[in-house]
XYZ file of C-alpha atoms in Angstrom:
659
model
C -25.264 7.614 -16.035
C -25.790 9.613 -12.815
C -28.018 6.744 -11.570
C -25.576 4.052 -12.726
C -28.006 2.791 -15.368
C -25.832 1.356 -18.163
C -26.467 2.807 -21.630
C -27.200 0.598 -24.640
C -26.369 3.235 -27.273
C -24.803 6.673 -27.020
C -26.677 9.943 -26.497
C -26.452 11.017 -30.154
C -27.687 7.653 -31.449
C -30.517 7.552 -28.875
C -31.682 11.043 -29.845
C -31.706 10.122 -33.524
C -33.743 6.964 -32.838
C -36.322 8.834 -30.763
C -36.658 11.485 -33.483
C -37.134 8.760 -36.115
C -39.714 6.683 -34.177
C -41.280 9.122 -31.710
C -41.159 6.790 -28.704
C -39.321 3.829 -27.237
C -42.344 1.533 -27.670
C -42.699 2.323 -31.385
C -38.995 1.742 -31.934
C -39.064 -1.635 -30.168
C -42.021 -2.715 -32.376
C -40.072 -1.756 -35.537
C -36.476 -2.785 -34.843
C -36.012 -3.984 -38.429
C -36.661 -0.397 -39.631
C -33.699 1.098 -37.707
C -31.444 2.650 -40.369
C -28.043 2.237 -38.726
C -26.892 -1.370 -38.776
C -24.766 -0.980 -35.647
C -27.659 0.456 -33.598
C -30.086 -2.139 -34.998
C -27.872 -5.060 -33.903
C -27.125 -3.480 -30.504
C -30.793 -2.914 -29.697
C -31.880 -6.345 -30.916
C -29.279 -7.945 -28.661
C -30.212 -5.899 -25.563
C -34.018 -5.991 -25.412
C -34.157 -7.247 -21.832
C -31.643 -4.617 -20.699
C -33.619 -1.825 -22.406
C -36.860 -2.913 -20.718
C -35.116 -3.060 -17.340
C -33.665 0.410 -17.903
C -37.121 1.747 -18.762
C -38.496 0.267 -15.558
C -35.631 1.787 -13.542
C -36.139 5.331 -14.853
C -39.947 5.442 -14.714
C -41.422 7.241 -11.720
C -43.948 5.273 -9.673
C -47.135 7.360 -9.613
C -48.988 4.974 -7.287
C -47.305 6.010 -4.050
C -49.324 6.696 -0.902
C -48.436 10.325 -0.121
C -50.509 12.691 2.013
C -50.506 15.701 -0.328
C -52.153 19.080 0.265
C -51.630 21.744 -2.404
C -52.212 24.563 0.101
C -49.328 23.339 2.251
C -46.825 23.782 -0.578
C -47.988 27.279 -1.521
C -45.007 29.697 -1.580
C -45.017 32.067 1.395
C -42.601 34.652 2.773
C -39.350 32.923 3.843
C -38.025 32.834 7.377
C -34.866 34.839 6.623
C -33.278 34.190 9.998
C -33.675 30.413 9.596
C -32.477 30.578 5.970
C -29.327 32.444 7.037
C -28.683 29.872 9.746
C -29.187 26.977 7.309
C -27.127 28.518 4.490
C -24.345 29.372 6.947
C -24.323 25.815 8.273
C -24.208 24.337 4.746
C -21.706 26.993 3.530
C -24.023 28.105 0.698
C -22.277 31.429 0.185
C -23.874 32.221 -3.182
C -27.370 31.682 -1.723
C -26.491 33.884 1.244
C -25.585 36.702 -1.120
C -29.076 36.522 -2.649
C -30.808 37.125 0.696
C -31.735 40.695 1.707
C -28.717 42.344 3.300
C -28.617 42.630 7.048
C -27.345 45.810 8.647
C -23.685 45.979 7.635
C -21.027 45.422 10.252
C -18.970 48.564 10.325
C -21.695 50.646 8.664
C -21.743 53.061 11.616
C -18.001 53.724 11.320
C -17.354 57.051 9.658
C -14.494 57.223 7.160
C -12.969 60.641 7.731
C -10.908 62.283 4.996
C -8.033 64.312 6.430
C -4.911 66.184 5.360
C -1.446 64.746 5.901
C -0.532 67.360 8.547
C -3.575 66.392 10.667
C -1.930 63.011 11.387
C 0.565 64.682 13.752
C -0.042 63.322 17.253
C -2.896 60.990 16.224
C -0.867 57.835 16.915
C 1.091 57.243 20.136
C 4.828 56.656 19.617
C 4.419 52.891 19.998
C 0.789 52.589 18.946
C -1.019 50.583 16.262
C -1.842 51.526 12.673
C -4.441 49.393 10.848
C -4.155 49.271 7.050
C -6.400 48.138 4.215
C -6.036 48.584 0.453
C -3.852 47.731 -2.508
C -2.259 51.068 -3.449
C -1.182 54.296 -1.808
C -4.086 56.276 -3.214
C -6.653 53.659 -2.216
C -5.229 53.042 1.253
C -7.592 53.230 4.214
C -6.099 53.282 7.693
C -7.444 52.915 11.198
C -6.307 54.392 14.492
C -8.042 53.355 17.733
C -11.067 52.042 15.788
C -11.439 55.293 13.850
C -11.049 55.101 10.066
C -9.302 57.649 7.855
C -8.343 58.407 4.290
C -5.778 60.956 3.170
C -6.379 63.565 0.525
C -2.703 63.617 -0.388
C -0.333 61.223 1.439
C 2.736 63.223 2.392
C 5.657 63.582 4.792
C 3.840 62.746 8.042
C 2.131 59.636 6.701
C 5.387 58.500 5.105
C 7.148 58.807 8.465
C 4.395 56.872 10.247
C 4.596 54.027 7.732
C 8.386 53.865 8.034
C 8.413 53.957 11.856
C 9.158 50.379 13.059
C 7.891 51.203 16.574
C 4.361 51.734 15.288
C 2.809 48.289 14.810
C 1.172 47.752 11.408
C -1.896 45.504 11.327
C -3.814 44.559 8.204
C -4.865 41.951 5.675
C -2.222 40.763 3.139
C 0.403 43.244 4.307
C 2.955 41.939 1.796
C 0.831 43.155 -1.084
C 0.487 46.558 0.617
C 4.226 46.745 1.341
C 5.154 45.882 -2.270
C 2.664 48.405 -3.637
C 3.881 51.187 -1.323
C 7.541 50.487 -2.116
C 6.860 51.092 -5.802
C 5.703 54.597 -4.839
C 8.729 55.192 -2.584
C 6.808 54.697 0.665
C 8.522 52.234 3.018
C 6.354 50.109 5.324
C 8.120 48.979 8.508
C 6.867 47.517 11.780
C 4.711 44.791 10.198
C 3.105 43.132 13.210
C -0.134 41.246 12.500
C -1.575 39.970 9.234
C -5.099 38.547 9.500
C -4.636 36.513 6.304
C -1.525 34.711 7.579
C -2.998 34.181 11.051
C -6.082 32.534 9.526
C -3.854 30.385 7.298
C -1.897 29.044 10.271
C -5.134 28.221 12.082
C -6.599 26.376 9.083
C -4.174 25.734 6.191
C -6.783 23.750 4.236
C -9.029 26.663 3.241
C -9.239 27.521 -0.448
C -9.629 31.271 0.124
C -8.296 33.689 2.734
C -9.976 36.870 1.540
C -11.101 39.304 4.218
C -14.787 38.630 3.483
C -14.134 34.862 3.814
C -12.524 35.319 7.241
C -15.333 37.616 8.374
C -17.808 34.915 7.387
C -15.809 32.227 9.227
C -15.063 34.138 12.434
C -17.649 36.927 12.668
C -20.671 35.364 10.968
C -20.752 38.197 8.445
C -22.907 37.642 5.383
C -20.843 37.052 2.196
C -20.676 39.982 -0.222
C -19.028 40.527 -3.601
C -17.278 43.718 -2.512
C -16.419 45.349 0.804
C -16.812 49.008 1.659
C -13.752 50.541 3.279
C -15.576 51.039 6.571
C -16.739 47.430 6.616
C -13.283 46.095 5.694
C -11.616 48.074 8.459
C -14.261 47.040 11.000
C -13.595 43.388 10.100
C -9.846 43.817 10.690
C -10.532 45.534 14.045
C -12.689 42.570 15.139
C -10.610 39.771 13.631
C -7.266 40.652 15.226
C -8.154 39.814 18.878
C -10.105 36.703 17.877
C -7.279 35.334 15.734
C -4.673 36.231 18.374
C -6.634 34.318 20.997
C -6.985 31.221 18.802
C -3.286 31.281 17.834
C -2.417 31.229 21.538
C -4.903 28.429 22.288
C -3.385 26.260 19.554
C 0.261 27.018 20.473
C 0.848 28.793 17.154
C 1.799 32.260 18.435
C 5.560 31.621 18.368
C 5.449 30.251 14.802
C 3.379 33.275 13.745
C 5.540 35.895 15.463
C 9.018 34.440 14.897
C 8.636 32.861 11.463
C 5.626 33.793 9.336
C 5.432 37.534 10.086
C 9.207 38.184 9.654
C 9.007 36.155 6.423
C 6.658 38.807 4.992
C 9.612 41.235 4.997
C 11.893 38.703 3.280
C 9.414 37.812 0.547
C 8.670 41.483 -0.113
C 12.348 42.174 -0.785
C 12.583 39.124 -3.054
C 9.514 40.181 -5.050
C 10.790 43.746 -5.462
C 14.246 42.516 -6.446
C 13.100 40.014 -9.078
C 15.186 37.674 -11.223
C 17.011 38.630 -14.402
C 16.453 36.745 -17.663
C 18.549 36.247 -20.761
C 15.867 36.930 -23.369
C 18.144 35.883 -26.234
C 18.422 32.347 -24.845
C 14.644 32.108 -24.361
C 13.947 33.387 -27.883
C 16.298 30.830 -29.432
C 14.879 28.087 -27.202
C 11.362 28.946 -28.413
C 12.469 28.607 -32.043
C 14.206 25.283 -31.362
C 11.121 23.835 -29.649
C 8.885 25.046 -32.462
C 11.014 23.082 -34.941
C 10.916 19.993 -32.699
C 7.143 20.266 -32.411
C 6.670 20.494 -36.174
C 8.648 17.246 -36.659
C 6.919 15.601 -33.721
C 3.424 16.429 -34.997
C 4.305 15.051 -38.437
C 5.533 11.807 -36.822
C 2.362 11.552 -34.689
C 0.176 11.971 -37.781
C 2.236 9.397 -39.699
C 1.819 6.735 -37.004
C -1.874 7.601 -36.552
C -2.528 7.416 -40.289
C -4.464 10.704 -40.250
C -4.398 14.286 -38.995
C -6.386 15.122 -35.862
C -6.486 17.574 -32.968
C -3.791 16.251 -30.643
C -5.157 18.363 -27.783
C -8.638 16.825 -28.047
C -9.119 13.907 -25.593
C -12.107 12.700 -27.650
C -10.170 12.517 -30.924
C -7.148 11.041 -29.144
C -9.326 8.283 -27.667
C -10.586 7.404 -31.127
C -7.019 7.104 -32.460
C -5.589 5.133 -29.525
C -8.433 2.782 -28.658
C -10.566 2.481 -31.780
C -8.101 2.841 -34.638
C -4.901 1.435 -33.065
C -6.856 -0.966 -30.786
C -4.622 -0.249 -27.751
C -5.950 -1.632 -24.431
C -7.974 0.684 -22.182
C -6.004 1.235 -18.963
C -8.598 3.209 -17.025
C -11.861 5.015 -17.669
C -13.304 8.423 -16.843
C -16.898 9.685 -17.020
C -16.379 10.672 -20.663
C -14.613 7.507 -21.782
C -11.154 5.865 -21.720
C -8.534 8.043 -20.006
C -5.617 9.508 -21.993
C -3.735 11.020 -19.033
C 0.017 10.823 -18.436
C -0.179 7.611 -16.404
C -2.117 5.878 -19.200
C 0.254 7.055 -21.930
C 3.252 5.838 -19.906
C 1.605 2.434 -19.465
C 0.911 2.189 -23.219
C 4.381 3.352 -24.321
C 5.716 -0.208 -24.394
C 2.966 -1.345 -26.773
C 3.154 1.407 -29.403
C 5.413 4.336 -30.277
C 2.565 6.875 -30.386
C 1.940 7.260 -26.594
C 5.614 8.152 -26.002
C 5.458 10.782 -28.760
C 2.276 12.200 -27.241
C 3.987 12.498 -23.852
C 6.887 14.365 -25.460
C 4.453 16.647 -27.318
C 2.628 17.492 -24.080
C 5.849 18.214 -22.220
C 7.204 20.477 -24.968
C 3.980 22.454 -25.386
C 3.615 22.878 -21.606
C 7.169 24.185 -21.179
C 6.850 26.433 -24.202
C 3.526 27.929 -23.130
C 4.224 28.086 -19.385
C 7.800 29.336 -19.356
C 9.660 29.878 -22.614
C 7.067 32.082 -24.319
C 5.405 33.377 -21.134
C 8.462 34.588 -19.180
C 9.558 37.301 -21.669
C 6.021 38.749 -21.588
C 6.310 39.227 -17.810
C 9.648 41.036 -17.887
C 9.845 44.522 -16.403
C 11.225 46.531 -19.327
C 13.161 48.821 -16.955
C 15.482 46.130 -15.589
C 14.894 42.959 -17.677
C 13.677 41.204 -14.537
C 10.647 39.093 -13.722
C 8.922 39.802 -10.415
C 7.130 36.665 -9.254
C 4.644 36.754 -6.377
C 5.399 34.460 -3.444
C 2.346 33.026 -1.730
C 2.529 32.232 1.985
C -0.960 30.748 2.144
C -0.993 28.486 -0.915
C -0.142 25.028 0.458
C -1.389 22.896 3.343
C 2.119 21.844 4.419
C 3.559 25.351 4.818
C 5.579 25.337 1.614
C 5.766 28.560 -0.361
C 4.255 28.735 -3.825
C 4.772 31.351 -6.514
C 2.644 32.766 -9.290
C 2.795 35.072 -12.282
C 5.072 33.295 -13.100
C 5.131 30.031 -11.159
C 8.837 29.338 -10.728
C 8.397 26.354 -8.392
C 7.921 23.763 -11.149
C 10.755 24.444 -13.600
C 12.019 20.914 -14.371
C 15.712 20.172 -13.887
C 15.985 16.678 -15.378
C 15.003 17.545 -18.971
C 17.238 19.342 -21.486
C 14.678 22.094 -21.967
C 14.232 22.588 -18.228
C 17.981 22.946 -17.889
C 18.067 25.541 -20.639
C 15.332 27.544 -18.912
C 17.607 27.629 -15.870
C 20.448 28.784 -18.103
C 18.295 31.785 -19.025
C 18.122 32.893 -15.357
C 21.261 35.001 -14.966
C 23.082 37.293 -12.514
C 22.154 40.979 -12.432
C 25.397 42.280 -13.965
C 29.057 41.540 -14.708
C 30.083 42.262 -11.119
C 27.740 39.657 -9.588
C 27.112 35.927 -9.711
C 24.299 33.608 -8.722
C 24.718 31.541 -5.553
C 22.655 28.378 -5.140
C 22.263 26.822 -1.668
C 20.384 23.517 -1.767
C 19.518 21.264 1.173
C 20.790 17.716 0.609
C 18.118 15.059 1.168
C 16.514 17.209 3.855
C 13.260 15.240 4.053
C 15.132 11.952 4.608
C 17.212 13.617 7.326
C 14.038 14.868 9.007
C 12.575 11.351 8.700
C 15.669 9.994 10.481
C 15.222 12.597 13.238
C 11.490 11.995 13.699
C 11.629 8.189 13.491
C 14.803 7.867 15.623
C 15.824 4.894 13.441
C 19.398 3.984 14.421
C 20.459 2.662 11.000
C 19.159 5.752 9.212
C 20.769 8.111 11.743
C 24.141 6.332 11.561
C 24.137 6.467 7.756
C 23.718 10.247 7.791
C 26.201 10.737 10.623
C 28.753 8.785 8.596
C 28.015 10.939 5.520
C 27.237 7.773 3.567
C 25.447 7.446 0.227
C 22.042 6.822 1.804
C 20.629 5.079 -1.281
C 23.600 2.733 -1.593
C 23.476 2.003 2.150
C 19.740 1.228 1.922
C 20.298 -1.069 -1.065
C 23.138 -2.769 0.801
C 20.992 -3.396 3.899
C 17.939 -4.549 1.950
C 19.804 -6.769 -0.520
C 22.246 -8.146 2.043
C 25.269 -7.163 -0.058
C 28.407 -5.139 0.524
C 28.113 -1.498 -0.585
C 30.720 -1.962 -3.307
C 28.711 -4.813 -4.830
C 25.494 -2.802 -5.230
C 24.416 -2.343 -8.855
C 22.882 0.845 -10.236
C 19.473 -0.800 -10.598
C 19.511 -1.778 -6.912
C 20.551 1.723 -5.864
C 17.819 3.239 -8.030
C 15.226 0.998 -6.389
C 16.498 2.005 -2.942
C 16.404 5.677 -3.936
C 12.808 5.395 -5.104
C 11.798 3.675 -1.872
C 13.743 6.126 0.343
C 11.996 9.129 -1.180
C 8.625 7.451 -1.710
C 8.076 5.585 1.522
C 6.602 8.577 3.402
C 4.398 9.449 0.420
C 2.650 6.090 0.761
C 4.649 4.274 -1.922
C 3.057 0.926 -2.733
C 4.470 -2.180 -4.358
C 2.272 -1.411 -7.374
C 3.671 2.134 -7.638
C 7.266 0.956 -7.294
C 6.716 -1.801 -9.869
C 5.187 0.684 -12.319
C 7.984 3.238 -11.865
C 10.857 0.774 -12.209
C 9.338 -1.712 -14.651
C 9.608 -4.665 -12.266
C 7.063 -7.181 -10.981
C 4.707 -6.242 -8.156
C 5.986 -9.216 -6.118
C 9.606 -8.084 -6.456
C 8.666 -4.530 -5.483
C 6.656 -5.806 -2.508
C 9.564 -7.919 -1.249
C 11.895 -4.905 -1.481
C 9.530 -2.685 0.548
C 9.097 -5.417 3.178
C 12.878 -5.785 3.424
C 13.195 -1.981 3.726
C 10.963 -1.905 6.796
C 12.815 -4.895 8.247
C 16.079 -2.924 8.040
C 14.521 0.393 9.142
C 11.914 -0.824 11.675
C 11.511 2.535 13.415
C 10.448 4.143 10.146
C 7.507 1.746 10.054
C 6.829 2.547 13.733
C 6.878 6.272 12.937
C 4.364 5.815 10.114
C 1.978 3.896 12.364
C 2.475 6.384 15.203
C 1.599 9.350 12.991
C -1.553 7.682 11.695
C -2.693 6.879 15.241
C -1.925 10.433 16.405
C -3.953 11.903 13.548
C -6.840 9.527 14.292
C -6.835 10.624 17.926
C -6.146 14.391 17.579
C -7.516 15.087 14.103
C -4.308 16.889 13.129
C -0.522 16.475 12.882
C 2.274 18.966 13.593
C 5.723 19.884 12.280
C 8.867 20.352 14.371
C 7.911 24.007 14.914
C 4.294 23.233 15.790
C 2.644 24.023 12.449
C -0.688 22.194 12.281
C -2.464 20.422 9.483
C -5.916 19.019 10.101
C -6.635 15.597 8.545
C -10.459 15.412 8.309
C -10.557 12.148 6.340
C -8.383 10.137 8.733
C -11.360 8.161 10.114
C -13.439 8.147 6.937
C -15.377 4.964 6.164
C -14.340 5.233 2.518
C -11.087 3.269 2.245
C -9.504 5.322 -0.537
C -10.227 8.619 1.282
C -8.937 7.173 4.547
C -5.705 5.911 2.944
C -5.132 9.283 1.280
C -5.554 10.964 4.681
C -3.092 8.512 6.227
C -0.475 9.478 3.630
C -1.065 13.149 4.494
C -0.654 12.379 8.193
C 2.697 10.682 7.602
C 4.123 13.105 5.065
C 3.044 16.483 6.462
C 5.327 16.532 9.538
C 8.289 15.778 7.252
C 7.538 18.076 4.327
C 6.182 20.759 6.653
C 9.254 20.616 8.886
C 11.504 20.955 5.820
C 9.473 24.010 4.854
C 9.753 25.505 8.354
C 13.489 24.877 8.290
C 14.207 26.783 5.077
C 11.785 29.603 5.926
C 13.437 30.137 9.305
C 16.850 30.108 7.591
C 15.601 32.722 5.110
C 14.525 35.032 7.944
C 17.841 34.695 9.765
C 19.980 35.046 6.624
C 18.096 38.152 5.475
C 18.367 39.712 8.934
C 22.137 39.154 9.101
C 22.676 40.362 5.520
C 20.778 43.560 6.309
C 22.712 44.158 9.537
C 26.017 43.600 7.722
C 25.016 46.008 4.951
C 25.545 43.470 2.156
C 24.674 44.554 -1.375
C 23.957 40.920 -2.283
C 20.314 39.825 -2.268
C 18.176 36.709 -1.873
C 16.116 36.399 -5.067
C 14.400 33.016 -5.153
C 13.248 30.068 -3.046
C 12.273 26.815 -4.708
C 11.376 24.057 -2.243
C 14.742 23.126 -0.630
C 16.901 25.648 -2.501
C 17.733 29.324 -2.022
C 19.127 31.451 -4.852
C 21.070 34.669 -4.300
C 22.513 37.336 -6.564
C 25.887 37.985 -4.938
C 28.407 40.781 -5.490
C 31.781 39.139 -6.225
C 33.531 40.801 -3.265
C 30.884 39.359 -0.892
C 30.740 35.831 -2.348
C 32.712 34.016 0.372
C 30.947 35.804 3.228
C 27.444 35.258 1.856
C 28.168 31.588 1.069
C 29.518 31.050 4.599
C 26.542 32.858 6.155
C 24.005 30.878 4.117
C 25.701 27.560 4.915
C 25.907 28.351 8.635
C 22.264 29.398 9.011
C 20.815 26.681 6.766
C 22.799 23.925 8.480
C 22.305 25.152 12.064
C 18.915 26.846 12.080
C 17.518 23.823 13.971
C 19.358 21.012 15.737
C 18.455 17.530 14.490
C 19.733 14.084 15.496
C 21.554 13.993 12.135
C 23.772 16.609 10.475
C 22.086 18.946 7.996
C 24.025 19.342 4.770
C 23.805 22.107 2.149
C 25.233 21.898 -1.376
C 26.485 25.309 -2.540
C 27.285 26.322 -6.121
C 27.984 29.573 -7.946
C 27.912 30.722 -11.563
C 26.748 33.433 -13.959
C 23.532 31.513 -14.637
C 21.426 29.008 -12.707
C 22.604 25.993 -14.710
C 26.340 26.353 -15.316
C 27.628 26.419 -11.757
C 30.716 25.318 -9.852
C 30.650 23.708 -6.407
C 31.851 25.735 -3.408
C 33.189 23.536 -0.615
């Protein structure tokens, strides 16, 4: 299959035939002796194809090649040339197998000292380089000298807490969280090599220190770093990354947004979110009962029991037993993914039940059963990790657990939110959610008059769009027309096609196409913006957000149409989604700063895309709500008003609107 030579029978059947006959020639001379009727008929009907396949796979031994055995004798490799080649091709695993060069940083001595010896080592406004994951394993550098402490004590604690001493390191958030758990406060966070590298190239899969050293210093990849080597890398990386940030106009974004955000995310991680374990336990039982009934119904329709989680067995049920049409194929056979099951749901009840089964098992395994296992027994809270370097658009992600993907539209998703509760009786949750922020940013970037006026007039943007496109008065717009307008409004910058709209809404492709054409006719500057962004990416190789965040689009001029179109969608969407991300991150920094200055007891506990969640002391509710609204709505000035929906309640689901 790797050579696109079409098979006549499957691998198992072919193996059995070869074992029975010994060779292809013998089998072809004795077709009538093939035991399996199906294989016998298939082979008899495909003789010409089989002979062509044999010809295609046979190697031609009569080729004029100047061959000298001595010239291919293995000799000692040219290690310098191999390193150059492997570096160029990014063959990191091969590089690790080569003999090690002299280690960078090997000449640096790691000196072990007592806490009291730190007195006077660092100038009052000097720099302290840090590397490690815990207090005991922490290595620190001062003026390119590397130290370890026998017993970290009063002096070291004071140095860490001194905001005038600039702290430089790799993944400083992890260090700050770890130190806080041991009652050591890290202040003065100044430069993080991981975050700097992320801003310079947000498309990398890894931002480990060894990866950056390989990228920027040409260091050979290794499985583990010595402390001396790690510190030497940080010493060398800082000036190089600083210089490149300045050259690419990213210094301001780094200094004023991403580095201050480290402090905010640290506090959120340490604070955690509180869970109602009783609700989750009951929810788990309820889903278990639903799954038992669902599985029984799936087996009844299928006419047999099978492994529902096996794509192979599912294919046999759907396409062989029930004879449902194949929607699309993969390398292993007909696809059974979500898109396929949705497409087949109108032809048979089974695909819809399978979709429900998958959703229930995913929610149960990912959240309902997993969250209680991650609870800190001391405070009944879950402490997620926020990742600043996990997305190409600048959005935050979270892990262990991932709280970014809790669904809100399903009953179960809503109940998971109900299980996220305020810390105690004296506090409530406060939710602050940007309203249609990406559409507002689209209006600002495209400068489309109709879109801007709709937001300035605080209109229902989906009803207005439907009204313009359908040529009807707003009051005459039906729900189906508004829904179509809503889907187009949100999907247009994600490269929504007439096929995608037709599939989502169950309408004809022609009808969907006419609606999209009419949309661009009513919002012509949106279409201009899309074309402008594609052209800019083709010329520059990257696009930027409102705050200058870059995303490189390597496939924008690719000859492959599908890759090129995917890159075009990235070029259009990134400035919008990335700007929305910059907006809320900047608001988080400003809100946290003002809350700290005011001495509020209330805390920011969660960020999910366009929403911030706080645990607020009742006496501070009005002030915190007003502060959050002010900063979120005025953190940047756009051509349209920014609007935030604010709610409060004892849990994340049952909330009342604050106007």
